[in-house]
mmCIF file with all atom_site columns, C-alpha atoms in Angstrom:
data_model
loop_
_atom_site.group_PDB
_atom_site.id
_atom_site.type_symbol
_atom_site.label_atom_id
_atom_site.label_alt_id
_atom_site.label_comp_id
_atom_site.label_asym_id
_atom_site.label_entity_id
_atom_site.label_seq_id
_atom_site.pdbx_PDB_ins_code
_atom_site.Cartn_x
_atom_site.Cartn_y
_atom_site.Cartn_z
_atom_site.occupancy
_atom_site.B_iso_or_equiv
_atom_site.pdbx_formal_charge
_atom_site.auth_seq_id
_atom_site.auth_comp_id
_atom_site.auth_asym_id
_atom_site.auth_atom_id
_atom_site.pdbx_PDB_model_num
ATOM 1  C CA . MET A 1 1  ? 0.000  0.000  0.000  1.00 51.00 ? 1173 MET A CA 1
ATOM 2  C CA . ILE A 1 2  ? 1.399  3.393  -0.983 1.00 59.00 ? 1174 ILE A CA 1
ATOM 3  C CA . SER A 1 3  ? 0.942  6.031  1.674  1.00 74.00 ? 1175 SER A CA 1
ATOM 4  C CA . MET A 1 4  ? 0.786  9.632  0.629  1.00 86.00 ? 1176 MET A CA 1
ATOM 5  C CA . GLU A 1 5  ? 1.402  12.621 2.818  1.00 96.00 ? 1177 GLU A CA 1
ATOM 6  C CA . TYR A 1 6  ? 1.720  16.303 2.120  1.00 97.00 ? 1178 TYR A CA 1
ATOM 7  C CA . ILE A 1 7  ? 4.537  18.729 2.750  1.00 97.00 ? 1179 ILE A CA 1
ATOM 8  C CA . ILE A 1 8  ? 3.673  22.345 3.442  1.00 97.00 ? 1180 ILE A CA 1
ATOM 9  C CA . THR A 1 9  ? 6.467  24.866 2.905  1.00 96.00 ? 1181 THR A CA 1
ATOM 10 C CA . PHE A 1 10 ? 6.667  28.460 4.073  1.00 95.00 ? 1182 PHE A CA 1
ATOM 11 C CA . LYS A 1 11 ? 8.475  31.580 2.973  1.00 93.00 ? 1183 LYS A CA 1
ATOM 12 C CA . ASN A 1 12 ? 10.093 31.957 6.407  1.00 94.00 ? 1184 ASN A CA 1
ATOM 13 C CA . THR A 1 13 ? 10.623 30.073 9.643  1.00 95.00 ? 1185 THR A CA 1
ATOM 14 C CA . ASN A 1 14 ? 8.330  32.361 11.598 1.00 96.00 ? 1186 ASN A CA 1
ATOM 15 C CA . TRP A 1 15 ? 5.315  31.354 9.462  1.00 96.00 ? 1187 TRP A CA 1
ATOM 16 C CA . ALA A 1 16 ? 6.286  27.677 9.755  1.00 96.00 ? 1188 ALA A CA 1
ATOM 17 C CA . ILE A 1 17 ? 6.350  27.806 13.562 1.00 96.00 ? 1189 ILE A CA 1
ATOM 18 C CA . LYS A 1 18 ? 3.094  29.779 13.805 1.00 97.00 ? 1190 LYS A CA 1
ATOM 19 C CA . SER A 1 19 ? 1.426  27.385 11.370 1.00 98.00 ? 1191 SER A CA 1
ATOM 20 C CA . GLU A 1 20 ? 2.493  24.373 13.403 1.00 98.00 ? 1192 GLU A CA 1
ATOM 21 C CA . GLN A 1 21 ? 0.902  25.983 16.475 1.00 98.00 ? 1193 GLN A CA 1
ATOM 22 C CA . TYR A 1 22 ? -2.324 26.750 14.587 1.00 98.00 ? 1194 TYR A CA 1
ATOM 23 C CA . LEU A 1 23 ? -2.625 23.174 13.297 1.00 98.00 ? 1195 LEU A CA 1
ATOM 24 C CA . LEU A 1 24 ? -1.740 21.514 16.596 1.00 98.00 ? 1196 LEU A CA 1
ATOM 25 C CA . ALA A 1 25 ? -4.346 23.676 18.352 1.00 98.00 ? 1197 ALA A CA 1
ATOM 26 C CA . GLU A 1 26 ? -6.921 22.110 16.004 1.00 97.00 ? 1198 GLU A CA 1
ATOM 27 C CA . LYS A 1 27 ? -5.664 18.591 16.904 1.00 98.00 ? 1199 LYS A CA 1
ATOM 28 C CA . LEU A 1 28 ? -4.188 17.832 13.466 1.00 98.00 ? 1200 LEU A CA 1
ATOM 29 C CA . GLN A 1 29 ? -1.355 15.328 13.073 1.00 97.00 ? 1201 GLN A CA 1
ATOM 30 C CA . VAL A 1 30 ? 1.428  17.650 11.984 1.00 97.00 ? 1202 VAL A CA 1
ATOM 31 C CA . LYS A 1 31 ? 5.179  17.026 12.135 1.00 97.00 ? 1203 LYS A CA 1
ATOM 32 C CA . VAL A 1 32 ? 7.970  19.549 11.694 1.00 97.00 ? 1204 VAL A CA 1
ATOM 33 C CA . MET A 1 33 ? 10.828 18.334 9.517  1.00 96.00 ? 1205 MET A CA 1
ATOM 34 C CA . PRO A 1 34 ? 13.827 19.756 7.668  1.00 96.00 ? 1206 PRO A CA 1
ATOM 35 C CA . LEU A 1 35 ? 13.047 20.874 4.134  1.00 96.00 ? 1207 LEU A CA 1
ATOM 36 C CA . PRO A 1 36 ? 13.933 17.956 1.808  1.00 95.00 ? 1208 PRO A CA 1
ATOM 37 C CA . ALA A 1 37 ? 16.797 18.633 -0.600 1.00 93.00 ? 1209 ALA A CA 1
ATOM 38 C CA . GLN A 1 38 ? 14.458 17.883 -3.545 1.00 92.00 ? 1210 GLN A CA 1
ATOM 39 C CA . ILE A 1 39 ? 12.352 20.941 -2.666 1.00 93.00 ? 1211 ILE A CA 1
ATOM 40 C CA . SER A 1 40 ? 13.994 24.268 -3.398 1.00 87.00 ? 1212 SER A CA 1
ATOM 41 C CA . ALA A 1 41 ? 11.171 26.559 -2.255 1.00 81.00 ? 1213 ALA A CA 1
ATOM 42 C CA . GLY A 1 42 ? 10.652 27.858 1.246  1.00 80.00 ? 1214 GLY A CA 1
ATOM 43 C CA . CYS A 1 43 ? 12.691 28.197 4.404  1.00 91.00 ? 1215 CYS A CA 1
ATOM 44 C CA . GLY A 1 44 ? 14.710 25.407 6.014  1.00 93.00 ? 1216 GLY A CA 1
ATOM 45 C CA . ILE A 1 45 ? 11.795 23.670 7.721  1.00 96.00 ? 1217 ILE A CA 1
ATOM 46 C CA . CYS A 1 46 ? 8.405  22.412 6.595  1.00 97.00 ? 1218 CYS A CA 1
ATOM 47 C CA . LEU A 1 47 ? 5.371  20.617 7.966  1.00 98.00 ? 1219 LEU A CA 1
ATOM 48 C CA . ARG A 1 48 ? 4.334  17.067 7.096  1.00 97.00 ? 1220 ARG A CA 1
ATOM 49 C CA . ILE A 1 49 ? 0.641  16.222 7.302  1.00 97.00 ? 1221 ILE A CA 1
ATOM 50 C CA . PRO A 1 50 ? -1.426 13.115 6.444  1.00 96.00 ? 1222 PRO A CA 1
ATOM 51 C CA . ALA A 1 51 ? -3.440 13.215 3.227  1.00 95.00 ? 1223 ALA A CA 1
ATOM 52 C CA . ALA A 1 52 ? -6.716 12.918 5.147  1.00 96.00 ? 1224 ALA A CA 1
ATOM 53 C CA . GLU A 1 53 ? -6.033 16.186 6.991  1.00 97.00 ? 1225 GLU A CA 1
ATOM 54 C CA . MET A 1 54 ? -4.581 18.258 4.143  1.00 95.00 ? 1226 MET A CA 1
ATOM 55 C CA . GLU A 1 55 ? -7.764 20.158 3.165  1.00 96.00 ? 1227 GLU A CA 1
ATOM 56 C CA . THR A 1 56 ? -8.525 21.013 6.785  1.00 97.00 ? 1228 THR A CA 1
ATOM 57 C CA . ALA A 1 57 ? -4.954 22.208 7.307  1.00 97.00 ? 1229 ALA A CA 1
ATOM 58 C CA . LEU A 1 58 ? -5.074 24.462 4.255  1.00 96.00 ? 1230 LEU A CA 1
ATOM 59 C CA . ASP A 1 59 ? -8.430 25.876 5.343  1.00 97.00 ? 1231 ASP A CA 1
ATOM 60 C CA . ILE A 1 60 ? -6.969 26.721 8.767  1.00 97.00 ? 1232 ILE A CA 1
ATOM 61 C CA . LEU A 1 61 ? -3.873 28.358 7.259  1.00 97.00 ? 1233 LEU A CA 1
ATOM 62 C CA . THR A 1 62 ? -6.026 30.364 4.850  1.00 96.00 ? 1234 THR A CA 1
ATOM 63 C CA . ALA A 1 63 ? -8.287 31.531 7.696  1.00 98.00 ? 1235 ALA A CA 1
ATOM 64 C CA . ARG A 1 64 ? -5.201 32.575 9.681  1.00 97.00 ? 1236 ARG A CA 1
ATOM 65 C CA . GLN A 1 65 ? -3.890 34.468 6.623  1.00 97.00 ? 1237 GLN A CA 1
ATOM 66 C CA . VAL A 1 66 ? -0.612 32.555 6.510  1.00 96.00 ? 1238 VAL A CA 1
ATOM 67 C CA . GLU A 1 67 ? 1.411  33.822 3.545  1.00 91.00 ? 1239 GLU A CA 1
ATOM 68 C CA . GLY A 1 68 ? 3.863  32.124 1.214  1.00 91.00 ? 1240 GLY A CA 1
ATOM 69 C CA . VAL A 1 69 ? 2.555  28.568 1.563  1.00 94.00 ? 1241 VAL A CA 1
ATOM 70 C CA . GLY A 1 70 ? 3.735  25.871 -0.855 1.00 95.00 ? 1242 GLY A CA 1
ATOM 71 C CA . LEU A 1 71 ? 2.254  22.384 -1.118 1.00 96.00 ? 1243 LEU A CA 1
ATOM 72 C CA . TYR A 1 72 ? 3.920  19.132 -2.189 1.00 96.00 ? 1244 TYR A CA 1
ATOM 73 C CA . THR A 1 73 ? 2.951  15.483 -2.208 1.00 96.00 ? 1245 THR A CA 1
ATOM 74 C CA . ARG A 1 74 ? 5.286  13.037 -0.449 1.00 95.00 ? 1246 ARG A CA 1
ATOM 75 C CA . VAL A 1 75 ? 5.160  9.452  -1.705 1.00 94.00 ? 1247 VAL A CA 1
ATOM 76 C CA . GLU A 1 76 ? 7.439  6.563  -0.814 1.00 90.00 ? 1248 GLU A CA 1
ATOM 77 C CA . ALA A 1 77 ? 9.776  5.720  -3.692 1.00 87.00 ? 1249 ALA A CA 1
ATOM 78 C CA . ASP A 1 78 ? 12.897 3.618  -4.170 1.00 85.00 ? 1250 ASP A CA 1
ATOM 79 C CA . ARG A 1 79 ? 14.680 3.841  -0.800 1.00 87.00 ? 1251 ARG A CA 1
ATOM 80 C CA . GLY A 1 80 ? 13.319 7.290  -0.091 1.00 90.00 ? 1252 GLY A CA 1
ATOM 81 C CA . TYR A 1 81 ? 10.558 9.692  -1.027 1.00 93.00 ? 1253 TYR A CA 1
ATOM 82 C CA . ARG A 1 82 ? 9.405  11.467 -4.159 1.00 93.00 ? 1254 ARG A CA 1
ATOM 83 C CA . TYR A 1 83 ? 8.085  15.015 -3.871 1.00 95.00 ? 1255 TYR A CA 1
ATOM 84 C CA . SER A 1 84 ? 5.805  16.721 -6.395 1.00 95.00 ? 1256 SER A CA 1
ATOM 85 C CA . GLU A 1 85 ? 4.642  20.313 -6.224 1.00 94.00 ? 1257 GLU A CA 1
ATOM 86 C CA . ILE A 1 86 ? 0.918  20.991 -6.296 1.00 93.00 ? 1258 ILE A CA 1
ATOM 87 C CA . THR A 1 87 ? 0.235  24.224 -8.120 1.00 75.00 ? 1259 THR A CA 1
ATOM 88 C CA . GLN A 1 88 ? -3.499 24.463 -7.532 1.00 54.00 ? 1260 GLN A CA 1
ATOM 89 C CA . ARG A 1 89 ? -5.684 23.623 -4.617 1.00 48.00 ? 1261 ARG A CA 1
#
């Protein structure tokens, strides 16, 4: 079974930390992680979130007026992960 998660990137670390707090306050399963080398956008950290919670997370970030958000899929691939940017919601 292939599990898919999402990576949310931010234009700066401050937005990443605030966003983590917003999402955790809503009881979402969010993990902070270093920005993968395959992703060149954003600051040095990002948030990983399960696919089932992605829409809710984006709705929360939009309501909180978080700026500079990028979204990527994260899928297990040969001995690692493959990341793909999502350009539209």
